[in-house]
XYZ file of C-alpha atoms in Angstrom:
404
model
C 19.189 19.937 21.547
C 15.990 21.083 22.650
C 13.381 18.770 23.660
C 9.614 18.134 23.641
C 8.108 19.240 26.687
C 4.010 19.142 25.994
C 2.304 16.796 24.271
C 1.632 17.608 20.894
C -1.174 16.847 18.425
C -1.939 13.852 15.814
C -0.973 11.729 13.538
C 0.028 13.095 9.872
C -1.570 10.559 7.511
C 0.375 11.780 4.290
C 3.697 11.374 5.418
C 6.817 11.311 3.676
C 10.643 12.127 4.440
C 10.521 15.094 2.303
C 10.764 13.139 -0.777
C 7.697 11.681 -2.944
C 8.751 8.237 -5.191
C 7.366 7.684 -8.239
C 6.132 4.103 -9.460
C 8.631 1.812 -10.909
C 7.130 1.793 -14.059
C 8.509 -1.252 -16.096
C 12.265 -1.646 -14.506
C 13.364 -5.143 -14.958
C 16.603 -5.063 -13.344
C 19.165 -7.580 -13.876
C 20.150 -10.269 -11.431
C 23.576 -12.591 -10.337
C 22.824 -15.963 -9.737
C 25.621 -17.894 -6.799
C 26.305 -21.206 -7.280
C 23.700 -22.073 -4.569
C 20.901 -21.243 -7.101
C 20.448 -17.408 -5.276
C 19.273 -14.757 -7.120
C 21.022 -11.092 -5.998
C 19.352 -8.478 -7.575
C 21.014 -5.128 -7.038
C 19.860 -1.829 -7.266
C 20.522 2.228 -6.493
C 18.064 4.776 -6.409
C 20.055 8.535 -6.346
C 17.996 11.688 -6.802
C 17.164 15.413 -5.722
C 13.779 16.975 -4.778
C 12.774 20.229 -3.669
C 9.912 20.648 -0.818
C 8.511 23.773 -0.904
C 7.028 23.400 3.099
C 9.904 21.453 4.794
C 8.025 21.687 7.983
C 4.038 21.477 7.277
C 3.629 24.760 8.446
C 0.171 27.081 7.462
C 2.656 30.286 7.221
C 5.912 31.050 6.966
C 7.306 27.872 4.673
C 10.742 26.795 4.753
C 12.096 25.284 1.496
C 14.596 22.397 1.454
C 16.399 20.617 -1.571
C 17.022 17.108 -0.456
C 19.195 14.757 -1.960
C 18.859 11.079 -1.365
C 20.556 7.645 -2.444
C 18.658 4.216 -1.560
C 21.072 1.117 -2.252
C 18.843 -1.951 -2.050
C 19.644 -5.430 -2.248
C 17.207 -8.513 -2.855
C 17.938 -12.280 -2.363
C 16.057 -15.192 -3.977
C 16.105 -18.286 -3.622
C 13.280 -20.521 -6.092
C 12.515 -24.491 -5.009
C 9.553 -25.070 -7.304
C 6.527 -23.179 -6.376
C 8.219 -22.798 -2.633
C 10.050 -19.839 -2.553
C 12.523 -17.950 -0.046
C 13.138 -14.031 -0.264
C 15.691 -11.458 1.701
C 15.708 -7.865 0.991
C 18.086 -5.340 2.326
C 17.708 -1.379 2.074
C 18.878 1.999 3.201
C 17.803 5.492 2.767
C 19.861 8.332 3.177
C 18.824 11.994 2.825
C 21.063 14.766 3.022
C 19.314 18.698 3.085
C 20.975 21.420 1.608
C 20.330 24.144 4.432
C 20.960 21.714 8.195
C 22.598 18.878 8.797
C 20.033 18.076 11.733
C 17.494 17.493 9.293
C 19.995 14.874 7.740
C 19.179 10.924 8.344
C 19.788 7.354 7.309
C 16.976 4.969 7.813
C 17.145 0.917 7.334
C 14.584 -1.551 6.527
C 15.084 -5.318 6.548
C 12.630 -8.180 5.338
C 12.273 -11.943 4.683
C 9.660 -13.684 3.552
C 8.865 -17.169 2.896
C 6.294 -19.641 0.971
C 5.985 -23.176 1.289
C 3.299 -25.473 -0.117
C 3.854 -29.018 1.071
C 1.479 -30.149 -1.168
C -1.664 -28.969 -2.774
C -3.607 -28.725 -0.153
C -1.140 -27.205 2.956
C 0.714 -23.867 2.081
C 2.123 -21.856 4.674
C 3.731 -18.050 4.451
C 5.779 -16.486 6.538
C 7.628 -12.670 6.441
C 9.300 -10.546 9.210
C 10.318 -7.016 9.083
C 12.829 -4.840 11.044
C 12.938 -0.907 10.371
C 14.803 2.095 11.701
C 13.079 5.190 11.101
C 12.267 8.887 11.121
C 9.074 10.733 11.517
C 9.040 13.408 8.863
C 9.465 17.229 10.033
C 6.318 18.966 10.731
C 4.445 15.075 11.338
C 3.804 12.306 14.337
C 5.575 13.451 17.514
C 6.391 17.765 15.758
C 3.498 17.647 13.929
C 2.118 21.589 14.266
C 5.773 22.606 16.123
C 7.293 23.828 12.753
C 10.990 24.033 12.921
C 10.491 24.450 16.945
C 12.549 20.983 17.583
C 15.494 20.923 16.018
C 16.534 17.010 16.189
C 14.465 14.546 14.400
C 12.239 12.392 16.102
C 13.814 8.228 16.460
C 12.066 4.819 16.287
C 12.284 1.154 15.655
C 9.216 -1.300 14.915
C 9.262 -5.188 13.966
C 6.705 -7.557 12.880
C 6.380 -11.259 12.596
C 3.784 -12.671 10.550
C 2.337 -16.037 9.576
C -0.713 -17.021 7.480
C -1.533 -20.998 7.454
C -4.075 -21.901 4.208
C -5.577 -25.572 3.813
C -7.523 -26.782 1.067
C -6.821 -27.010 -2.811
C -7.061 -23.958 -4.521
C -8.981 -25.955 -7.149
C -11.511 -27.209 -4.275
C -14.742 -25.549 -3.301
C -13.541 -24.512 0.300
C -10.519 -23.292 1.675
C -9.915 -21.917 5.129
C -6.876 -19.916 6.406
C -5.220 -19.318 10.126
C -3.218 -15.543 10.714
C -1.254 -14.753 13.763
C 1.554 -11.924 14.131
C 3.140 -9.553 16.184
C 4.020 -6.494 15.775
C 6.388 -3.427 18.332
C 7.039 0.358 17.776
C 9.445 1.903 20.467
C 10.604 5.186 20.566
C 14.418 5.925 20.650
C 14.574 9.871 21.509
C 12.125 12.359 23.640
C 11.274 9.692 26.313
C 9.658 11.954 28.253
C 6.867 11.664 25.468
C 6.967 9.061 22.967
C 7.588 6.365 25.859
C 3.499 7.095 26.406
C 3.564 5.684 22.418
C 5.142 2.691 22.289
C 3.056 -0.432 22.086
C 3.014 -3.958 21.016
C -0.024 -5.370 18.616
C -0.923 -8.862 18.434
C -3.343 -10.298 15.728
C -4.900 -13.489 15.274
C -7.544 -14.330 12.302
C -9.352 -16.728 10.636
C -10.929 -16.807 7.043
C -13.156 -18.697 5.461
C -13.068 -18.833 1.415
C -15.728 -20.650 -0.915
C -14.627 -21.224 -4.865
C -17.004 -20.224 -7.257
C -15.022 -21.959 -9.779
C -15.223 -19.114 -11.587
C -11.421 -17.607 -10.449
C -13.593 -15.858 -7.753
C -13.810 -16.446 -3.920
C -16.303 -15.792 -1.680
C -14.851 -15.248 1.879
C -15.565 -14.538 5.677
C -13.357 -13.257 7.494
C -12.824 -12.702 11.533
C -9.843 -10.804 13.028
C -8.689 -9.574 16.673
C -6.198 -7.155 17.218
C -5.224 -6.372 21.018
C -2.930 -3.067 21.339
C -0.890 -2.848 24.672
C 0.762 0.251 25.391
C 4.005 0.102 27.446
C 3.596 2.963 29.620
C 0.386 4.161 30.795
C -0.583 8.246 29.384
C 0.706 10.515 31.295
C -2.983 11.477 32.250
C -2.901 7.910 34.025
C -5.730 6.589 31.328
C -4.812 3.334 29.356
C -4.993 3.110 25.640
C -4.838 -0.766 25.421
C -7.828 -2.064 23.701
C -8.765 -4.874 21.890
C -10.061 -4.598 18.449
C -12.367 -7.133 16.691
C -13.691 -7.026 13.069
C -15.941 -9.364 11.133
C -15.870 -9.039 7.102
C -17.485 -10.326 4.492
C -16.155 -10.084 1.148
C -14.402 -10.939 -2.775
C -11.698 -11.365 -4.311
C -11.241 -12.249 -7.665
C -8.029 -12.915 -10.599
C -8.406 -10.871 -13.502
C -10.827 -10.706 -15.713
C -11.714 -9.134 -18.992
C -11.182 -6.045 -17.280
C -11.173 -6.265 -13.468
C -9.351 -8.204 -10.566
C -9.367 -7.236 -7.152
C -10.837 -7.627 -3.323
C -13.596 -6.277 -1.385
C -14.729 -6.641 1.984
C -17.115 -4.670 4.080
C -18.249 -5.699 7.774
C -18.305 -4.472 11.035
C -15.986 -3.467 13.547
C -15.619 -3.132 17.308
C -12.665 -1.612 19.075
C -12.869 -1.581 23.014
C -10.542 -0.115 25.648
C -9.440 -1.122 29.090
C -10.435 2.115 30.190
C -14.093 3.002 30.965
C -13.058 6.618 30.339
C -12.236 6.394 26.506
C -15.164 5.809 24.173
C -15.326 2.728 22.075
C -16.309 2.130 18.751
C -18.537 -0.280 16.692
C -19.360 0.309 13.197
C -19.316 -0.531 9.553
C -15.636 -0.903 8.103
C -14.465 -1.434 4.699
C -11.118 -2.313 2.550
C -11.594 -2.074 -1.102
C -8.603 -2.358 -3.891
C -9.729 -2.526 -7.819
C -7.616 -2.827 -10.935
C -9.356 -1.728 -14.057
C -7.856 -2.769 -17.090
C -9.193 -1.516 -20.084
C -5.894 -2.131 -22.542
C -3.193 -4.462 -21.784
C -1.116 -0.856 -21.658
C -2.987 1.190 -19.377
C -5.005 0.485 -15.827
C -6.749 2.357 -13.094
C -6.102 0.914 -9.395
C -9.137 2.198 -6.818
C -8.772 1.270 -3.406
C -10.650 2.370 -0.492
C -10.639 2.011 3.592
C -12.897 2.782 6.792
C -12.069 2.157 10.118
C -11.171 3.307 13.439
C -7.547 3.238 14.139
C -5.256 4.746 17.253
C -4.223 8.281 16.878
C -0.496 9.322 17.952
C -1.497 11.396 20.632
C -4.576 12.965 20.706
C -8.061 11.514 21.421
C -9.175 7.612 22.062
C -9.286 7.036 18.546
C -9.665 7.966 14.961
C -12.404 7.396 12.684
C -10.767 7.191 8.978
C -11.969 6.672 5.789
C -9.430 6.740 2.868
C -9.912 7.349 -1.147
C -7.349 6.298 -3.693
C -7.101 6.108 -7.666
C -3.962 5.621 -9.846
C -3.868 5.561 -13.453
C -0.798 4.215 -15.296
C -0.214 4.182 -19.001
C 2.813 2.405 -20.803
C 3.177 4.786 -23.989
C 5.563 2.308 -25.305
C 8.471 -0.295 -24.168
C 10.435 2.765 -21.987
C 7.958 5.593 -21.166
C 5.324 5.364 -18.522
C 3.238 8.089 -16.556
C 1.413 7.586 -13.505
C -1.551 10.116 -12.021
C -2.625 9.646 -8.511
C -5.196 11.451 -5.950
C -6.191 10.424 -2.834
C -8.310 12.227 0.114
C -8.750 11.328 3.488
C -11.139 12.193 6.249
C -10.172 11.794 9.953
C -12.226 12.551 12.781
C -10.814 12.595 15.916
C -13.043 10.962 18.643
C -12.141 11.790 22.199
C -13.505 15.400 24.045
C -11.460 17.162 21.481
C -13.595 17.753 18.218
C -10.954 17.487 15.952
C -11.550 16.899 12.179
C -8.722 16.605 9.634
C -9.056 16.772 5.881
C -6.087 15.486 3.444
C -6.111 15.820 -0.487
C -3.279 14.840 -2.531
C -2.351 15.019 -6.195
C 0.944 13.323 -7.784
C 2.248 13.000 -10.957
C 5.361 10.814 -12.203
C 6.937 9.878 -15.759
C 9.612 7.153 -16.153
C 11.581 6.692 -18.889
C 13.782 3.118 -18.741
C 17.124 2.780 -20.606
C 18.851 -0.281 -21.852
C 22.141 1.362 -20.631
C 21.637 2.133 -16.702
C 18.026 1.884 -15.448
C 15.410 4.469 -14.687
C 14.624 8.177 -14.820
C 11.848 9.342 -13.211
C 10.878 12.803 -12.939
C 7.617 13.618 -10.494
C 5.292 16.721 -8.442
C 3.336 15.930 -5.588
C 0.923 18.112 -4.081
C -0.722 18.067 -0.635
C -3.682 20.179 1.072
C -4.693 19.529 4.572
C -7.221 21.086 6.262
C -8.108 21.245 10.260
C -10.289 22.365 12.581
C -7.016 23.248 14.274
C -5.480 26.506 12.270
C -1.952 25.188 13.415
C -2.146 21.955 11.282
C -3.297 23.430 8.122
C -0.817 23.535 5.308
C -0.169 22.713 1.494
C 2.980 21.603 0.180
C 4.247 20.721 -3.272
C 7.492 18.456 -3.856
C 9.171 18.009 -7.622
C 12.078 15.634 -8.134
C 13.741 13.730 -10.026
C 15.222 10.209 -9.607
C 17.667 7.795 -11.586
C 17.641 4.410 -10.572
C 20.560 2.141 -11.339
C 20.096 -1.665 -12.044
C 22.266 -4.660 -13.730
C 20.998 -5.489 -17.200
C 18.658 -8.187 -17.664
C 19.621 -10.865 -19.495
């Protein structure tokens, strides 16, 4: 085993475990109800993909074929409009030319919604995942295939979002509060400089037009604490404040969706890292010109902590989708995406990501899904070591109980 030894650079914003997934298209998979009124709904995802630059490297690409199988279990459980939900899943990929590269990662979630009656609802969902950084990304991002073990963590989250007020009332105001913890497993002698705990707490503000639109304001406070000061004996805790305005709205003729744009201020402990205030922005539109076919835009700014290198970045993300049901079974979905990053911090860093995907999905009456897809990324840096492009085609066949 060897092991990391420097710090390394950044945070790879198009990540994936070798493997791009397709959209779901229109699976409806089947379901066993208990005797307790719970509704199982299994389902297995098996498939093979080849990655044509295993490790994000600007020369000298390694090509992998990865095969993968995701078993996945959901529980339901209905009470009216209240509603209690437990999902279980795994991911295993195995690579055709090292077993190192080989992993199994597990992700747990429940989530709850209660409305006591119309004017109290309260939601509740936790998470609990045990993960991978891709090759080439996070902790090896720029190393290439110079680490040979992958790089280990775990990260939870508790959340909890209070609403009062009728939905068919002018006003309605709602309380957030979570938690959230990433901690390295592997390389302490690095990634324990990483690990950190988030809290958030928010309030929001909503106003009914009566017109299935609402007006909102909305004020949120993040504070990031970092369990292990950097080894250059500067904190990175800071607390992070933002103040939106915005609308959201059910669909229309053609359109539902949410937009907010407001300010944001992000300050650390430190007096030697630079903070931030600015304008910030989250933005997601459905377009729906035909009951068969829509176009989802969504769009972010804000300043966000990098994995290593400088006090923070300064992101601003692009996104459209288009998705087109050519009948009852077949499907195709076109995405791109680009995203800017610049680096703040003494280090002048600027990173550029485009990204192109492609997926059709064909549904069958006997098994499932097939989906077949290609997914192209181009990054470009002001560091030559983090350029690269990479293209990934696979296929996948998901497995699901009839529907009834």
């Amino acid at each position: 085993m060897q092991t990391l030894t420097n710090p390394v650079k950044g945070l790879l914003l198009v990540a994936g475990m070798g493997i791009a997934t397709p959209a779901m298209a229109e699976l409806n998979p089947g379901s066993v109800i208990t005797k307790d009124g719970a509704q199982i709904t299994p389902t297995l995802t098996t498939g093979i993909s080849s990655n044509d630059n295993f490790f994000s490297t600007p020369t000298d690409e390694e090509s992998r074929l990865i095969w993968t199988i995701a078993p996945n279990v959901d529980a339901l459980i209905e009470d009216g409009v209240n509603y209690y939900n437990f999902n279980v899943a795994t991911s295993t990929s195995i690579h055709n030319k090292d077993s190192a590269d080989n992993f199994t990662q597990v992700n747990l979630s429940a989530a709850t919604h209660n409305e006591f009656t119309s004017k109290h609802r309260l939601d509740f969902n936790a998470t609990a995942d045990w993960l991978f950084e891709p090759r080439g990304s996070g902790l090896t991002e720029g190393l290439g295939d110079a680490v040979n073990e992958l790089v280990e963590y775990q990260q939870q989250s508790l959340n909890g979002r209070y609403e009062f007020g009728a939905e068919s009332s002018k006003a309605q105001v709602a309380l957030m509060g979570g938690v959230f913890n990433k901690k390295y497993q592997n390389f302490r002698a690095i990634s324990q400089f990483r690990d950190y705990d988030r809290t958030t707490l928010g309030i929001v503000g909503y106003y009914n037009t009566q017109a299935a639109t609402r007006t909102f304001l909305e004020l949120k406070q993040e504070d990031y604490r970092y369990d292990v000061i950097d080894a250059n004996g500067i904190s990175r805790d800071s607390d992070d404040v933002r103040v939106l305005f915005g609308m959201e709205w059910d669909a229309t003729a053609l359109t539902s969706g949410s937009v907010k744009l407001g300010y944001q201020k992000k300050d650390f402990a430190a007096e030697q890292r630079e903070n931030f205030s600015g304008l910030s922005w989250e933005a997601g539109v459905t377009w729906q010109p035909l009951s068969y076919s829509f176009v989802d835009f969504s769009t972010s700014r804000a300043a966000k902590d990098p994995l290593v290198e400088g006090d923070y970045i300064r992101e601003s993300v692009y996104r459209a989708t288009w998705t087109h049901d050519w009948n009852d079974q077949l499907s195709t979905s076109a995405g791109l995406s680009y995203t800017d990053e610049k680096y703040v911090g003494e280090i002048g860093r600027k990173d550029k990501t485009s990204n192109a995907n492609f997926a059709v999905s064909y549904t069958t009456n006997s098994f499932g899904m097939v989906s077949t897809y290609v997914d192209f990324i181009d990054k470009d840096s002001t560091q030559d070591a983090l350029k690269f492009d990479r293209m990934v085609v696979g296929i996948n066949f998901t497995f699901a109980l009839k529907a009834n």
